[in-house]
JSON list of C-alpha atoms in Angstrom, two decimals:
[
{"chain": "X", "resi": 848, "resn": "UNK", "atom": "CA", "xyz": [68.50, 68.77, 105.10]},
{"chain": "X", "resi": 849, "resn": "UNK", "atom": "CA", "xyz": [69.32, 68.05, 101.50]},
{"chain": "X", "resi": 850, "resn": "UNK", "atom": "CA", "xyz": [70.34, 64.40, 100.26]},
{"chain": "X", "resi": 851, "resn": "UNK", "atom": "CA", "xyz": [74.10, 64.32, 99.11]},
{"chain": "X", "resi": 852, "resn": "UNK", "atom": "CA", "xyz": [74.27, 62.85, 95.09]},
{"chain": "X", "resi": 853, "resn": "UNK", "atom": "CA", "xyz": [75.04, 59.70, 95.08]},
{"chain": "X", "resi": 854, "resn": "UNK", "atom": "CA", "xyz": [77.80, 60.75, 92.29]},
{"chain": "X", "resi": 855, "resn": "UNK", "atom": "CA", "xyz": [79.61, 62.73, 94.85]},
{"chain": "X", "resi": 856, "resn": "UNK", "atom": "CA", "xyz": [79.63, 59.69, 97.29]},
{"chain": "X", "resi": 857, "resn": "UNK", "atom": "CA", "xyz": [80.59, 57.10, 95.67]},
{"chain": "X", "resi": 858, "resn": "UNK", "atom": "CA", "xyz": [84.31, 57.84, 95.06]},
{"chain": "X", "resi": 859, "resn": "UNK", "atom": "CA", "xyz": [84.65, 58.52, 98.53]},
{"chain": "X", "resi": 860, "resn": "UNK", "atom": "CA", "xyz": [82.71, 54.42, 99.03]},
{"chain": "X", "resi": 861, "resn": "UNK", "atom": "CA", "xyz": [80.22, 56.37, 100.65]},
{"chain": "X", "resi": 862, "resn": "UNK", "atom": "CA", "xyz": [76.42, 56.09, 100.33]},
{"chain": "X", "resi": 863, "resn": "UNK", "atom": "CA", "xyz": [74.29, 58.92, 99.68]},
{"chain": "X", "resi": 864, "resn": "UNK", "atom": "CA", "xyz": [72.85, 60.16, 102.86]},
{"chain": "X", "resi": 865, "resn": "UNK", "atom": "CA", "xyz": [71.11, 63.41, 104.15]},
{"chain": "X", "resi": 866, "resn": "UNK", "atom": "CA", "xyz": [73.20, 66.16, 106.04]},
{"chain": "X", "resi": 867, "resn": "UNK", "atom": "CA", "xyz": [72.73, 69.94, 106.85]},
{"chain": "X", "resi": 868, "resn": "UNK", "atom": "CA", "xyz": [73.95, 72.02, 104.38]},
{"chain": "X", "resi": 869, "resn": "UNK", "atom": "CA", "xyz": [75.11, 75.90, 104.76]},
{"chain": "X", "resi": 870, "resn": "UNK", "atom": "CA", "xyz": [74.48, 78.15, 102.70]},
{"chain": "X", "resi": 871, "resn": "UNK", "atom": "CA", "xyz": [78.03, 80.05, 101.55]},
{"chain": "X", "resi": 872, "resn": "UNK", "atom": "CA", "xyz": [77.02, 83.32, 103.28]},
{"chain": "X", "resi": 873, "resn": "UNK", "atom": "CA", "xyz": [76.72, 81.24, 106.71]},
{"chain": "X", "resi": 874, "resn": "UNK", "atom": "CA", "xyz": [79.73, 79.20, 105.62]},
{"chain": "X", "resi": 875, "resn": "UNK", "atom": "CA", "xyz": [81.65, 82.17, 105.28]},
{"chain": "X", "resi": 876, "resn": "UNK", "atom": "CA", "xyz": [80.60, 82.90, 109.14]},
{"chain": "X", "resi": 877, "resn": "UNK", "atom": "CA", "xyz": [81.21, 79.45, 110.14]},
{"chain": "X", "resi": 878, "resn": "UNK", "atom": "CA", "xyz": [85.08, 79.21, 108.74]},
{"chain": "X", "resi": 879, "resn": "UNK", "atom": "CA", "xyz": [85.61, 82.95, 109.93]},
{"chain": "X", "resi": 880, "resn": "UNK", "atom": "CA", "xyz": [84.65, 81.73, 113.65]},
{"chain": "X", "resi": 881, "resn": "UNK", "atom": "CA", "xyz": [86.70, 78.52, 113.25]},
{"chain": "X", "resi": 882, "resn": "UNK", "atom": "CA", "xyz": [89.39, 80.18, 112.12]},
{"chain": "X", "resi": 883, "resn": "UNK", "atom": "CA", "xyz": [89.47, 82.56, 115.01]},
{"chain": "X", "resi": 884, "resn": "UNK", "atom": "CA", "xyz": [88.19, 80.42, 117.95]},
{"chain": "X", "resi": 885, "resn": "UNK", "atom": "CA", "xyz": [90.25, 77.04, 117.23]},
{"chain": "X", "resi": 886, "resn": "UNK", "atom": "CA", "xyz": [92.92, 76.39, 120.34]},
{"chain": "X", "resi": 887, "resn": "UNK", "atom": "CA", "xyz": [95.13, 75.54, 117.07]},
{"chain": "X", "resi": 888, "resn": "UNK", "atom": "CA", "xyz": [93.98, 77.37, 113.95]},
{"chain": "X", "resi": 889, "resn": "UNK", "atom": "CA", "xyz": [93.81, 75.13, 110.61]},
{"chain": "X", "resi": 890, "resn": "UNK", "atom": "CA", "xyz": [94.79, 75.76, 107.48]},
{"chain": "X", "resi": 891, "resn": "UNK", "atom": "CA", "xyz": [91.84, 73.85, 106.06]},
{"chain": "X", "resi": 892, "resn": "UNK", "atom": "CA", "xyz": [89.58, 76.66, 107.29]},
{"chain": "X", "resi": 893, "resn": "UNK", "atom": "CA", "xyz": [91.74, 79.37, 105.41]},
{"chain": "X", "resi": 894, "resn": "UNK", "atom": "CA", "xyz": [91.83, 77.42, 101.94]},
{"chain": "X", "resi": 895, "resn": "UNK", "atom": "CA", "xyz": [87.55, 77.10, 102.81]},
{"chain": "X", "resi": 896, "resn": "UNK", "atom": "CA", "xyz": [87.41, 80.60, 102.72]},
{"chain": "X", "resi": 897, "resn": "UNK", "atom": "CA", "xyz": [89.66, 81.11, 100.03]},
{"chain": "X", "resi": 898, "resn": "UNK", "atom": "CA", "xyz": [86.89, 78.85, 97.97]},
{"chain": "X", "resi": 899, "resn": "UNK", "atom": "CA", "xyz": [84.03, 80.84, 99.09]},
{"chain": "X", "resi": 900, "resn": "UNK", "atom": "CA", "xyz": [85.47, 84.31, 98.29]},
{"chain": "X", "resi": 901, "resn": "UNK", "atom": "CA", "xyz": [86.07, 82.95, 94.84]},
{"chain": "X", "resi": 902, "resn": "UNK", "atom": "CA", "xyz": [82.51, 82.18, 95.05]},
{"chain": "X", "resi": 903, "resn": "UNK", "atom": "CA", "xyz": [80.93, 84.90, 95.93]},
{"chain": "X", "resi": 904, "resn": "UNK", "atom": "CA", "xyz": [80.07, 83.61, 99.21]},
{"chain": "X", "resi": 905, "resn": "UNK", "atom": "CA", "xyz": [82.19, 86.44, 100.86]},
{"chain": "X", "resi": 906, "resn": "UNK", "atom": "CA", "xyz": [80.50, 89.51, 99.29]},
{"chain": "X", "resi": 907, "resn": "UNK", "atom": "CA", "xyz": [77.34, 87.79, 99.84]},
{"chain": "X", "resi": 908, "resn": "UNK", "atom": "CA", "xyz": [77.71, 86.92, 103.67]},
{"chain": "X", "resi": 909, "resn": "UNK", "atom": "CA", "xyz": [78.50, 91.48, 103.77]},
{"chain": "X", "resi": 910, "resn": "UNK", "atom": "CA", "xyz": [75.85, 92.27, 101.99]},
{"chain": "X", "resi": 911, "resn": "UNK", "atom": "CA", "xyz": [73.86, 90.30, 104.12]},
{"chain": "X", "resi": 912, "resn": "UNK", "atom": "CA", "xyz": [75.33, 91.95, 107.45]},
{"chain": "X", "resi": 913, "resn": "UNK", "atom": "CA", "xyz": [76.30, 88.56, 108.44]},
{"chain": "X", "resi": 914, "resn": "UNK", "atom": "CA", "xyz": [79.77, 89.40, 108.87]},
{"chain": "X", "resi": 915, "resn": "UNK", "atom": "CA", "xyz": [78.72, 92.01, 112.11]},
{"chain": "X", "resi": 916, "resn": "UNK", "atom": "CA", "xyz": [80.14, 90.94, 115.55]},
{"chain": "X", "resi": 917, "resn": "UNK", "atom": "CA", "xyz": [82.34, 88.12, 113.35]},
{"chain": "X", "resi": 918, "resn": "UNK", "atom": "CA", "xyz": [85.63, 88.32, 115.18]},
{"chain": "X", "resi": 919, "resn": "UNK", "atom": "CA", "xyz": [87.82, 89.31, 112.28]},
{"chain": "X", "resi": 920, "resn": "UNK", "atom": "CA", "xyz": [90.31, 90.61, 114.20]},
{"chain": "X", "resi": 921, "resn": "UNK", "atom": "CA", "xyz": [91.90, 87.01, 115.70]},
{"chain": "X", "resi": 922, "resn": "UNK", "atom": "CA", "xyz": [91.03, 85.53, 112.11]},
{"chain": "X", "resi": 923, "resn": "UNK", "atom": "CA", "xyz": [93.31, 87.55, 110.46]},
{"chain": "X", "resi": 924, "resn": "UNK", "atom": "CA", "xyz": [96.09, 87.11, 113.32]},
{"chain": "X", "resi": 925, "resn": "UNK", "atom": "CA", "xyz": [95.38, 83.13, 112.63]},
{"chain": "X", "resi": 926, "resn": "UNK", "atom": "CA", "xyz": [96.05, 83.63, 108.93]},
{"chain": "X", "resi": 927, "resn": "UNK", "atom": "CA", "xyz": [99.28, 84.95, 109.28]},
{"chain": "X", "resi": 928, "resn": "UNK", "atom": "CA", "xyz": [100.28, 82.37, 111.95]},
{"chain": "X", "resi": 929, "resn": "UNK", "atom": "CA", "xyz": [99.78, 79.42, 109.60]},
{"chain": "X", "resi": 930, "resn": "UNK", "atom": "CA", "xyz": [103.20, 78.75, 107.46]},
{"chain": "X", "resi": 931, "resn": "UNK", "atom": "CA", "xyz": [103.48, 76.00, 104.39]},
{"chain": "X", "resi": 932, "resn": "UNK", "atom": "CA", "xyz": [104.02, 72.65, 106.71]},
{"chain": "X", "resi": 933, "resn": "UNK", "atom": "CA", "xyz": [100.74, 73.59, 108.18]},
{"chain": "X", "resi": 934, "resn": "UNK", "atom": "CA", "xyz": [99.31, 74.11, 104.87]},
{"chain": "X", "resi": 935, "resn": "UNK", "atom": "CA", "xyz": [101.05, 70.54, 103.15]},
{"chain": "X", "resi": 936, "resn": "UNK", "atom": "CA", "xyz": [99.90, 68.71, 106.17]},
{"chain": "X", "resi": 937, "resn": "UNK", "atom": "CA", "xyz": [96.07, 69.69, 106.49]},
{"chain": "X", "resi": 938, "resn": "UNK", "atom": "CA", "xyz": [95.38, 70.33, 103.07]},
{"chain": "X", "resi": 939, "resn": "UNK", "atom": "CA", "xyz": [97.46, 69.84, 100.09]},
{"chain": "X", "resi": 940, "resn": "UNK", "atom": "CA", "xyz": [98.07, 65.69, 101.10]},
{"chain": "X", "resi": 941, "resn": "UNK", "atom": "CA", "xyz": [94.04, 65.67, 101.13]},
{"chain": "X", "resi": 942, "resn": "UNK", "atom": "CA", "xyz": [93.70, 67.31, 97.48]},
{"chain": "X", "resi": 943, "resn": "UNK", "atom": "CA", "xyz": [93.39, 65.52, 94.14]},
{"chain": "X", "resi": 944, "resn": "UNK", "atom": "CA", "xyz": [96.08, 65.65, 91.72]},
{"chain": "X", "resi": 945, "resn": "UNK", "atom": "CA", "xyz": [94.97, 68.15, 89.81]},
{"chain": "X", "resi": 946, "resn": "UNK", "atom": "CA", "xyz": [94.06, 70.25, 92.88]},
{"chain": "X", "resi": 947, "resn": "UNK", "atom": "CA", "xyz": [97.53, 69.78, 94.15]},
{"chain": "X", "resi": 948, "resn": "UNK", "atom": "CA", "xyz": [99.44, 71.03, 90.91]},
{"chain": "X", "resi": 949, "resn": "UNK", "atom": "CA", "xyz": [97.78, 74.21, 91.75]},
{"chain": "X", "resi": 950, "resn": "UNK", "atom": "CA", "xyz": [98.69, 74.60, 95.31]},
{"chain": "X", "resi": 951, "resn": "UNK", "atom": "CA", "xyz": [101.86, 72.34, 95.81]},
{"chain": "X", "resi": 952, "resn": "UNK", "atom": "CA", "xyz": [103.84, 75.12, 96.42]},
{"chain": "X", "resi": 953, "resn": "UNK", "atom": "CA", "xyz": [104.77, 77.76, 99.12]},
{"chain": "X", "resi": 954, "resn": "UNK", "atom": "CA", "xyz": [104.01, 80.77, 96.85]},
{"chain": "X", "resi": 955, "resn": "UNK", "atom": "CA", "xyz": [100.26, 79.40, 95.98]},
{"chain": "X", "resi": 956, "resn": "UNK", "atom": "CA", "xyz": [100.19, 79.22, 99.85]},
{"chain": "X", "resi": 957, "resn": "UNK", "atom": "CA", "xyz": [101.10, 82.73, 100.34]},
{"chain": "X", "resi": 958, "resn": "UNK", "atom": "CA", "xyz": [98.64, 84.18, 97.44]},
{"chain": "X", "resi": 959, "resn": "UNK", "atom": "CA", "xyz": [95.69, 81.93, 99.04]},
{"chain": "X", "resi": 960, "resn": "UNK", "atom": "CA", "xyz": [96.48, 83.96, 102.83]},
{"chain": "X", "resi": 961, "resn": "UNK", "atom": "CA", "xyz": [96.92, 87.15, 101.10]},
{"chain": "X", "resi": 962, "resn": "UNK", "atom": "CA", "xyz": [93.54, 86.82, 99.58]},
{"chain": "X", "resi": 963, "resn": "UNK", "atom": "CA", "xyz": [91.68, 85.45, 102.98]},
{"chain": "X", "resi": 964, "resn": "UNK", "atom": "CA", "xyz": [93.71, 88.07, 105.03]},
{"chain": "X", "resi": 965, "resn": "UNK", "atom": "CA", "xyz": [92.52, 91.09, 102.52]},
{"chain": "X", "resi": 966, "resn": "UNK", "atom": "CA", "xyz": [88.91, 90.03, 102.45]},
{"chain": "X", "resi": 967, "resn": "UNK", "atom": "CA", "xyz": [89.19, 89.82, 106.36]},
{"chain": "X", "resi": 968, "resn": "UNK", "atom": "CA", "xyz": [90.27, 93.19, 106.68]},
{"chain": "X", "resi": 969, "resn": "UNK", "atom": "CA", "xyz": [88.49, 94.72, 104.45]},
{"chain": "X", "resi": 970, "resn": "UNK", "atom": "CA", "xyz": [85.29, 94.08, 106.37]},
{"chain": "X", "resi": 971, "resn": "UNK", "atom": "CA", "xyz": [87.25, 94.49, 110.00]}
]
């Protein structure tokens, strides 16, 4: 358990507090599982990948073998299911303002899929 900075926290009026943290290679498992097993996939869980292949976290979490017996299969299929409303609603109205100049539109969307999708299939 690690203690979250109390600089993190406090824009959010929060107080510091401890909390399990991942590391990316078993968040990368973690989102790749949500993705798949949710009764109503989430976009969120496709943009949290998109941050951890940018990271590293992705190549990290094959190298490790972690992504064996992930079902990759269904995650892709959930990728391509989500469209830009799903996107606005669950993510982009939750971003900062400079966060949402990046995404805030449907074509940012579709490059942020394409890169989850690929990185899916390439290990499938």
């Amino acid at each position: 358990m690690r203690r979250i900075d109390p600089d993190i926290a406090r824009p959010y009026r929060r107080l510091a507090y401890r909390c399990r943290h991942y590391d990316g290679p078993a968040a990368v498992t973690q989102k790749i599982e949500a993705l798949a097993g949710r009764a109503v996939p989430q976009a969120r869980d496709v943009f949290d990948l998109e941050i951890l292949i940018r990271g590293g976290h992705f190549a990290a979490a094959s190298e490790q073998g972690r992504l064996s017996g992930a079902p990759l299969q269904r995650a892709m299929r959930r990728v391509t299911e989500l469209d830009w409303a799903a996107f606005q609603g669950q993510v982009l109205e939750y971003l900062e303002a400079d966060g949402r100049e990046i995404y805030d539109n449907p074509e940012a969307w579709g490059r942020l899929q394409t890169t989850v999708f690929d990185a899916l299939s390439d290990h499938a």
